[in-house]
Every structure is written in structure tokens, then in C-alpha cells.
PDB file of C-alpha atoms in Angstrom:
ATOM      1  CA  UNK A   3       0.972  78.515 -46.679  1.00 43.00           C
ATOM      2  CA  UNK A   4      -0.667  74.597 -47.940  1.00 42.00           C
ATOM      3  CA  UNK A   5       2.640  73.372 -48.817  1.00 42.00           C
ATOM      4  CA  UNK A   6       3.557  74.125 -44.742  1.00 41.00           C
ATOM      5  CA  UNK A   7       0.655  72.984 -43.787  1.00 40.00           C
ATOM      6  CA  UNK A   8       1.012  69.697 -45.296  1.00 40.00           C
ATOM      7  CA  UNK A   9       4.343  69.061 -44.413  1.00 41.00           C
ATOM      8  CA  UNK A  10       3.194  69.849 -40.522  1.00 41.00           C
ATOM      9  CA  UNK A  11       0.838  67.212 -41.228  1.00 41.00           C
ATOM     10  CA  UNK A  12       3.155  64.792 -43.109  1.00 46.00           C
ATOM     11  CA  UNK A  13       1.096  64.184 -45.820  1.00 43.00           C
ATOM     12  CA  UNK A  14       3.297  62.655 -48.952  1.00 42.00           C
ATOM     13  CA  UNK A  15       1.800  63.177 -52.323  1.00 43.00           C
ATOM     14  CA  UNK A  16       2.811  59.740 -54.796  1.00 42.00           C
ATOM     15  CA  UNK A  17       3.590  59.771 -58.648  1.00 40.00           C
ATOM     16  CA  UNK A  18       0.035  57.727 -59.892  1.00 40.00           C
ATOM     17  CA  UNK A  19       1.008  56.583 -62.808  1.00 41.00           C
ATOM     18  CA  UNK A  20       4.021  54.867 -61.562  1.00 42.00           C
ATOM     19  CA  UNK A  21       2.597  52.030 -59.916  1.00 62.00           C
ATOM     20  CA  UNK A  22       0.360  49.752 -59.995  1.00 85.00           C
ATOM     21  CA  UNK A  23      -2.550  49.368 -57.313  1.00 91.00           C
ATOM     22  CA  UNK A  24      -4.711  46.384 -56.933  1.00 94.00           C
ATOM     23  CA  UNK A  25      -7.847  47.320 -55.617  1.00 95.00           C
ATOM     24  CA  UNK A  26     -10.064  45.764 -52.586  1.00 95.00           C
ATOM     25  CA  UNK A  27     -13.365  45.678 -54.067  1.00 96.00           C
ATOM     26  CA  UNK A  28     -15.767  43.628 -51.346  1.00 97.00           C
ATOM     27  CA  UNK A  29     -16.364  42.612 -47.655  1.00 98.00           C
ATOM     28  CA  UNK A  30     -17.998  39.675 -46.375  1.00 97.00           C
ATOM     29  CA  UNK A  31     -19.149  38.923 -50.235  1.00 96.00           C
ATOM     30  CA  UNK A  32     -20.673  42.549 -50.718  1.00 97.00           C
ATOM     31  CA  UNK A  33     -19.157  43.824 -53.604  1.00 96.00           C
ATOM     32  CA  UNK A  34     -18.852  47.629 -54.897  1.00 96.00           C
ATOM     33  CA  UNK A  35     -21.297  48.005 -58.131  1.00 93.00           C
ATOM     34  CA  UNK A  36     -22.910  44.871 -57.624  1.00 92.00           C
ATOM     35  CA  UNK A  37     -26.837  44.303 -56.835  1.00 94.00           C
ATOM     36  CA  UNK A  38     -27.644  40.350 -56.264  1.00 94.00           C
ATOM     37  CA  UNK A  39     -25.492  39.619 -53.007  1.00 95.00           C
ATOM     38  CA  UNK A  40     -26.675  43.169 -51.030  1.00 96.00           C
ATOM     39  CA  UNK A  41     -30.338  42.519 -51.864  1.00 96.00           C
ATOM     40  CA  UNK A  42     -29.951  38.668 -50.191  1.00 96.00           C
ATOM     41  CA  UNK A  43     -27.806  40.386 -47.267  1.00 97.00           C
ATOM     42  CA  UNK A  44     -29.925  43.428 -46.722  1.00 96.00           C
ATOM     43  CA  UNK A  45     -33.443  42.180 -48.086  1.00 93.00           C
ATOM     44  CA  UNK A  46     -35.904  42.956 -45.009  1.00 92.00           C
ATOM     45  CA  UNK A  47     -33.138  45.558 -43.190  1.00 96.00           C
ATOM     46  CA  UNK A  48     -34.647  49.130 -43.237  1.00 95.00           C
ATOM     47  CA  UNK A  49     -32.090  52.002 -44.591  1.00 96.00           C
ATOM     48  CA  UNK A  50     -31.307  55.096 -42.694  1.00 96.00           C
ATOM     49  CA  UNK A  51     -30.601  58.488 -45.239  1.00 96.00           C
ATOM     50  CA  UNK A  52     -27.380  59.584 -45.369  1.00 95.00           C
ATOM     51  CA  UNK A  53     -27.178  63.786 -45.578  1.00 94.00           C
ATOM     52  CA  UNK A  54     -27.428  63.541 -49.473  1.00 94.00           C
ATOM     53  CA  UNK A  55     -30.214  61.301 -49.366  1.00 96.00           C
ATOM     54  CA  UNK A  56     -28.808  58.123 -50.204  1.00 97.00           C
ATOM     55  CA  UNK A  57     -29.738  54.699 -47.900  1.00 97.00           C
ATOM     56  CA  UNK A  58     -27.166  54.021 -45.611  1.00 98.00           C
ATOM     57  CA  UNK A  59     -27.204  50.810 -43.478  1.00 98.00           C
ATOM     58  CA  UNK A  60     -24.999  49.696 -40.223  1.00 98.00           C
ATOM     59  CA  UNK A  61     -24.236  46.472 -39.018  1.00 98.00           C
ATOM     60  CA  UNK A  62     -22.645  45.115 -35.905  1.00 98.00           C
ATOM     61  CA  UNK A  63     -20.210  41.536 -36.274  1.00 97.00           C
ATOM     62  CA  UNK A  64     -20.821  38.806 -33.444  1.00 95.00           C
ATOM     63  CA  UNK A  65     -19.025  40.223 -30.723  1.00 94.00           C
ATOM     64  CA  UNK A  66     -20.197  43.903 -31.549  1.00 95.00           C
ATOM     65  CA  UNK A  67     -16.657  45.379 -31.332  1.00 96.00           C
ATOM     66  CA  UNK A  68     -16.325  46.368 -35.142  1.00 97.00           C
ATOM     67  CA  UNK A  69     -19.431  47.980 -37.552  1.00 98.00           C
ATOM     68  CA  UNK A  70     -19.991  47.404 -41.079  1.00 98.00           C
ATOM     69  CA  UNK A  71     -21.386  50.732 -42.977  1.00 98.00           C
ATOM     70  CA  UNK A  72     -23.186  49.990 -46.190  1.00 98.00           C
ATOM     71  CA  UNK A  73     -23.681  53.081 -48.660  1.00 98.00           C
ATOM     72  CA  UNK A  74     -26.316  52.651 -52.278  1.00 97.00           C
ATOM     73  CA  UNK A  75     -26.748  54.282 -54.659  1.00 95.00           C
ATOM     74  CA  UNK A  76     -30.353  55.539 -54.183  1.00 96.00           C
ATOM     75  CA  UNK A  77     -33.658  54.653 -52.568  1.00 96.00           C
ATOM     76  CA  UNK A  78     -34.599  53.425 -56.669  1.00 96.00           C
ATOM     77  CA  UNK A  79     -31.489  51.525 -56.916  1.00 94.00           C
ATOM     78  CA  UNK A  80     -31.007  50.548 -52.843  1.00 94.00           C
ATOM     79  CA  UNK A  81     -28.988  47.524 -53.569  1.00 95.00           C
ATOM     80  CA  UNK A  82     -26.401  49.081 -55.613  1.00 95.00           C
ATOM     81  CA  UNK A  83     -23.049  49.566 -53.487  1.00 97.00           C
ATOM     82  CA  UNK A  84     -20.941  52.508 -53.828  1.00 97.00           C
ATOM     83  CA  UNK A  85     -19.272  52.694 -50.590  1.00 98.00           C
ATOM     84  CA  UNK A  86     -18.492  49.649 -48.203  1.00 98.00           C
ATOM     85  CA  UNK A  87     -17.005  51.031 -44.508  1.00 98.00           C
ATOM     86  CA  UNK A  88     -15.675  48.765 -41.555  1.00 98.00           C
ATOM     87  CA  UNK A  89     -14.364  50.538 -38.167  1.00 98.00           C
ATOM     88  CA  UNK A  90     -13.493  49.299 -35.277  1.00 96.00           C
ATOM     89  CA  UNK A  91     -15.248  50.135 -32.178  1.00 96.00           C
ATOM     90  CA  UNK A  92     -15.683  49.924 -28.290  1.00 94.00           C
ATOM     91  CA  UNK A  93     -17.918  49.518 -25.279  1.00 92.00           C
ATOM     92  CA  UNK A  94     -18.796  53.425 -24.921  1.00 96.00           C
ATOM     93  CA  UNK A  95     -20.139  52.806 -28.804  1.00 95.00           C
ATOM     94  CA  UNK A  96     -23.535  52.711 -28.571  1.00 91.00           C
ATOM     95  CA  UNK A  97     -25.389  53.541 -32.022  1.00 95.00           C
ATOM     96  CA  UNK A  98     -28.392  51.580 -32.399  1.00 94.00           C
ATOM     97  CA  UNK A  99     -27.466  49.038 -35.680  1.00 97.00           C
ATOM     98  CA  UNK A 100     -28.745  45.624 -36.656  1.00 97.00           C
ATOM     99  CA  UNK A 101     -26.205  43.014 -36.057  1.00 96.00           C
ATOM    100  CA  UNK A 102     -24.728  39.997 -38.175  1.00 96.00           C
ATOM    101  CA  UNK A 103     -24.234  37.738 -35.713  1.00 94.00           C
ATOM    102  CA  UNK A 104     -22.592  35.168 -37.783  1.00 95.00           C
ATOM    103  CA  UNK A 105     -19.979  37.136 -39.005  1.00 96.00           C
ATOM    104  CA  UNK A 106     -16.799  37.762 -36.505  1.00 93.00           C
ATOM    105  CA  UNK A 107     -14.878  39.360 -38.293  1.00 94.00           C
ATOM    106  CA  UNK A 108     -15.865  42.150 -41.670  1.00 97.00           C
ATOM    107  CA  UNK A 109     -12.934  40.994 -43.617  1.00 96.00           C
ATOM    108  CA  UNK A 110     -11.938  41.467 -47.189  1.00 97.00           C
ATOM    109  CA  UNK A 111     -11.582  39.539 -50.419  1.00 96.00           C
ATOM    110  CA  UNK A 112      -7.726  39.967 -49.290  1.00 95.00           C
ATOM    111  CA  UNK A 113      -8.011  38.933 -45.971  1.00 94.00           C
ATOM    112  CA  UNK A 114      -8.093  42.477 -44.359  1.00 96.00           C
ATOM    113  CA  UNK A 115      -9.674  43.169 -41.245  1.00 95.00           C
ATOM    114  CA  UNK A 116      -9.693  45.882 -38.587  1.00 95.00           C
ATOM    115  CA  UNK A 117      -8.691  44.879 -35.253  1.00 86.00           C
ATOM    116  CA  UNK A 118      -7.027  41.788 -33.937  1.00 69.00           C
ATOM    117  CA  UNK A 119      -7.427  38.291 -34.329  1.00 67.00           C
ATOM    118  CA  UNK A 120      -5.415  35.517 -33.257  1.00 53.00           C
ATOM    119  CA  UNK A 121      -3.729  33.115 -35.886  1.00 54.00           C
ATOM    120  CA  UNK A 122      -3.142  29.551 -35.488  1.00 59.00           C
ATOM    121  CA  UNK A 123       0.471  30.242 -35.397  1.00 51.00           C
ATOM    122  CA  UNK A 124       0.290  32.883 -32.430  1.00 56.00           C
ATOM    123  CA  UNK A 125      -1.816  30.735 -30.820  1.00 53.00           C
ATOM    124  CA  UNK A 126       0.961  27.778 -31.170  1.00 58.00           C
ATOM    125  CA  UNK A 127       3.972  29.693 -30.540  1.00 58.00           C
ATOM    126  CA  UNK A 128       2.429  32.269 -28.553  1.00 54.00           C
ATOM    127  CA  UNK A 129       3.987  35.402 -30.321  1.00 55.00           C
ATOM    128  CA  UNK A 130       1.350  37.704 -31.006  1.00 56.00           C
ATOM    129  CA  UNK A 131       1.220  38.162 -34.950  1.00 55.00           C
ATOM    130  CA  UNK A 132       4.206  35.870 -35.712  1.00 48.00           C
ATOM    131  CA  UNK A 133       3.120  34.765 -39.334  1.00 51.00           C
ATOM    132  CA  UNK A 134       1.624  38.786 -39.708  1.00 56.00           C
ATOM    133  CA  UNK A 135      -1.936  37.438 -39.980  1.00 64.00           C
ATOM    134  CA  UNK A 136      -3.264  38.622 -36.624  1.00 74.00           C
ATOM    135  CA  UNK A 137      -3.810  42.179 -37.795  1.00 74.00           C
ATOM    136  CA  UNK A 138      -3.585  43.998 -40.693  1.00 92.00           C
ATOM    137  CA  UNK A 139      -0.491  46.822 -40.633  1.00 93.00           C
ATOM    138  CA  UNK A 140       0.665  49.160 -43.094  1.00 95.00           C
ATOM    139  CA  UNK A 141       2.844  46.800 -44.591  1.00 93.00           C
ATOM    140  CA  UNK A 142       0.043  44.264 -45.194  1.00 93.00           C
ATOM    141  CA  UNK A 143      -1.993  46.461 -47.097  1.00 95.00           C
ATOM    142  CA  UNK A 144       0.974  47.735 -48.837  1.00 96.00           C
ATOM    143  CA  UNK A 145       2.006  44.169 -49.753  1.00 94.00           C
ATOM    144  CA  UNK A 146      -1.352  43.670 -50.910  1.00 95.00           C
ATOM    145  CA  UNK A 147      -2.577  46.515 -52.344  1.00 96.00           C
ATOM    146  CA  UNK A 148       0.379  47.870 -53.694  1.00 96.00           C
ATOM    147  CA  UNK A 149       2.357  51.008 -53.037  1.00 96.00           C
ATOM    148  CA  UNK A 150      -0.766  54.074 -51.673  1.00 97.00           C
ATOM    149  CA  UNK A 151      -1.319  56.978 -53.946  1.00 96.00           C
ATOM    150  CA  UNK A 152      -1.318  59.490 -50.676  1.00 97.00           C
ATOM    151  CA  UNK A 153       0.745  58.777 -47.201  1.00 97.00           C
ATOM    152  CA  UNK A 154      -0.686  61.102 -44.647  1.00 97.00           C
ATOM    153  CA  UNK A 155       1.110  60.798 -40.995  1.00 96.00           C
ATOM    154  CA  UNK A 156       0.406  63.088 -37.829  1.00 95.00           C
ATOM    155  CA  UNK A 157       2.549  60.847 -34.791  1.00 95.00           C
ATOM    156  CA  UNK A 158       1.099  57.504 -34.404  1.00 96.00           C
ATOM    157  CA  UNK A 159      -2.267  58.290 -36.817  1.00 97.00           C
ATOM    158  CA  UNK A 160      -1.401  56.900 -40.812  1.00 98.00           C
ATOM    159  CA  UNK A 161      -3.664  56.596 -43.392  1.00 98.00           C
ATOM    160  CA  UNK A 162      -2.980  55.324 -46.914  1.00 98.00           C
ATOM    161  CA  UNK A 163      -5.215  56.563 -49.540  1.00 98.00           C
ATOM    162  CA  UNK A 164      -5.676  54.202 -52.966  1.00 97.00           C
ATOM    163  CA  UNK A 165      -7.142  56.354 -56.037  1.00 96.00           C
ATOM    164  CA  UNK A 166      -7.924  54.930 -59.603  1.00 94.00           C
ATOM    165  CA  UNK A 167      -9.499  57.212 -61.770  1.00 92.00           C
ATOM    166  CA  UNK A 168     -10.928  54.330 -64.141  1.00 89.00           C
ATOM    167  CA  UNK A 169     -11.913  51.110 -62.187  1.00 91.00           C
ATOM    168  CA  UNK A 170     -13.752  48.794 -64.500  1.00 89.00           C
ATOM    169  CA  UNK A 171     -16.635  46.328 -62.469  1.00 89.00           C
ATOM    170  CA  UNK A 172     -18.930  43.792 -63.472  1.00 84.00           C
ATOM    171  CA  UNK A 173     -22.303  43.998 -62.596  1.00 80.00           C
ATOM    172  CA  UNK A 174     -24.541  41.197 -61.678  1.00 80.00           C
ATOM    173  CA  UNK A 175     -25.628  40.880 -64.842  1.00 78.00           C
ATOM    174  CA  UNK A 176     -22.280  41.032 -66.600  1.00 80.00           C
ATOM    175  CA  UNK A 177     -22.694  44.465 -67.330  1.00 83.00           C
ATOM    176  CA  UNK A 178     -19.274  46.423 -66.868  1.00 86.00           C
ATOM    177  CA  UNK A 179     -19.148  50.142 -65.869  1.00 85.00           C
ATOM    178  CA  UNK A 180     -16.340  52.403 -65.061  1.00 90.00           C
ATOM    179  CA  UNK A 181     -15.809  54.327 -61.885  1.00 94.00           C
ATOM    180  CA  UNK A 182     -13.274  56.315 -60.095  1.00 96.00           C
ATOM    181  CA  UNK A 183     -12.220  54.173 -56.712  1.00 97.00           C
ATOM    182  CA  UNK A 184     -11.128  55.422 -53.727  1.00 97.00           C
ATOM    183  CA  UNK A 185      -9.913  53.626 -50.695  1.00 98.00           C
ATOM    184  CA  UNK A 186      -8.900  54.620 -47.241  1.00 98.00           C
ATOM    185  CA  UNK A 187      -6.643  52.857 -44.293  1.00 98.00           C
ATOM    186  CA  UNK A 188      -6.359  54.749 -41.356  1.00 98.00           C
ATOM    187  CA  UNK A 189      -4.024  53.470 -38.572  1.00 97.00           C
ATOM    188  CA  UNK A 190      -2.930  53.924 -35.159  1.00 95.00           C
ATOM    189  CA  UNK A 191       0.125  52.506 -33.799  1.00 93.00           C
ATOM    190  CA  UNK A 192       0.505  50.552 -37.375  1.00 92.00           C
ATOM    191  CA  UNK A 193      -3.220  48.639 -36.044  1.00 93.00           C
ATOM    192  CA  UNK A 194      -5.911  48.956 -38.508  1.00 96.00           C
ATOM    193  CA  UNK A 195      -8.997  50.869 -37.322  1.00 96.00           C
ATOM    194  CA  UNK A 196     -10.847  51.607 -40.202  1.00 98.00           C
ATOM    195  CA  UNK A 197     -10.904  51.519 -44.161  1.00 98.00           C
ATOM    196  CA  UNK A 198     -13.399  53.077 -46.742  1.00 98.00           C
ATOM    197  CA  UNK A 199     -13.661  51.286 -50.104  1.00 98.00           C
ATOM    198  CA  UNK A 200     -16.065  53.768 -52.416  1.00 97.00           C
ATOM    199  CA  UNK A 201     -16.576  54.136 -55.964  1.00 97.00           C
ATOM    200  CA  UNK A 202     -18.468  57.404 -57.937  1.00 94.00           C
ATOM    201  CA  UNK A 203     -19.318  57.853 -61.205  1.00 87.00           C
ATOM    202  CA  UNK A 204     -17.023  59.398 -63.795  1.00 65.00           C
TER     203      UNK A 204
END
């Protein structure tokens, strides 16, 4: 009955070991395992509690259309990322969050972003995503990333899921750990809406 089910559902299963994934680790500068640039980002921003008592904070960009969702580790470590979150969102959205009003856009270290944003190109030729840097599709997180671990389709809803079972990061400190790293990027109509980058202990 599961293997039906998950061919209803489209979901593609992809031999791990034979490729090679490399991994988005940070957003705006916040970086999975890493203390010093979350305490200067979130120093003097209260926490909510996630359900398994963890702090959990949520931040509007400028024009409050996407949120950034900030998971630690613990209240005793509450600078210590393990799970970074951006989704887009609109005008019915109304969650109380802080807001980082300097920052359009929660991109990351590769240049990938929910939503849409014009490039100078488009704006020159005015072709909407001509160069392929107005939004970020399937085949820019492919290109990037490298080929998905999981490929899960239902009609116009795709979301490529990124597993490593042995990420090694760099602390602050220079201290490196290893973690298992998952990421998500779920689509509609080959438009981002939202990715999850996380990381747990082994």
C-alpha cells in the first residue's frame, strides 16, 4: 500500500551516494552552528518556544511580504542555529513578528531567495527573468545545489529535499562539529515559496 501511495504522490526516492550535494548553510550572514553573528542580529529580540521548548524567533524583510524563522538550540545556548526558515507570504498574513527593515530580500550565501525580484537585465530588456536571476526555480537550486536526494511532486507543488548524513561546520571559535543536514525547497508553479535549511546532532 506505501509504494502506491507514493507513486500517487510522485515522490522519487535518489541513489545518495551517487552525487554530490553542496549545501546552503546561511541567510542574510546567519549561519547554521554558528554563535557570534545571531547574538549581534538577535541580541535584545525576545524568543518565542517552539513545542519542544527550543527559542524560536520570526522576522519580517522591508516590505513584509517574506518571514525569516530562526530556530536555537536551547534557551542555555540561544544563539546557536540549527534551523534557518524563509517563506514567502501575503497581505492576509498577519502573525505578530519583529521586522528587519533593512533587509529586502532573506537571501542565501548562493543567491537564493523566495519570491521575485527584478534583475537589471529584466529591467533592461523587459523579459521577466531573462538572465534566470529574478527568482529562484527548480533548476537554480539544482544548478546550485546539485542533483536533490528526494523529488516529491503532487501537480504544480515540488519540493526538493537535500540530506547529508555528516555535514562538518566551523564554529565561531574554529571548533568543527558534525551534523546531519537537511534542506527543503518547496515550489509552486517552479516559483520558490519556501526552504528549510536545519542541522541535528548525530
Amino acid at each position: 500500500m506505501i509504494p502506491v501511495l507514493l507513486a500517487a504522490f510522485g515522490v522519487t526516492a535518489l541513489a545518495q551516494e551517487a552525487k554530490t550535494i553542496n549545501p546552503d548553510v546561511s541567510v542574510v550572514g546567519l549561519k547554521l552552528g554558528e554563535r557570534a553573528a545571531a547574538k549581534t542580529f538577535l541580541d535584545g529580540f525576545q524568543p518565542r518556544q517552539t513545542a519542544d521548548g527550543r527559542p524560536v524567533y520570526y522576522f519580517y524583510n522591508k516590505n513584509a511580504d517574506q518571514v525569516l524563522k530562526l530556530t536555537a538550540a536551547s534557551f542555555e545556548d540561544k544563539y546557536l542555529l540549527t534551523e534557518i526558515e524563509v517563506y514567502q507570504v501575503d497581505a492576509t498574513y498577519r502573525m505578530p513578528h519583529f521586522q528587519a527593515e533593512k533587509i529586502s530580500f532573506f537571501k542565501t550565501e548562493k543567491d537564493i531567495f523566495v519570491g521575485y525580484k527584478q534583475s537589471k537585465a529584466s529591467a533592461i530588456t523587459g523579459i521577466p527573468n531573462v538572465d534566470g536571476k529574478d527568482m529562484s526555480g527548480p533548476k537554480t537550486i539544482i544548478r546550485k545545489i546539485g542533483e536533490p536526494t528526494e523529488r516529491v511532486e503532487n501537480g504544480k507543488q515540488l519540493t526538493l529535499v537535500y540530506k547529508l548524513p555528516g555535514l562538518s561546520l566551523a564554529d565561531e571559535a574554529g571548533k568543527t562539529g558534525r551534523f546531519v543536514y537537511t534542506a527543503r525547497y518547496e515550489f509552486y508553479d517552479n516559483r520558490l515559496q519556501r526552504f528549510i535549511l536545519k542541522i541535528s546532532d548525530q
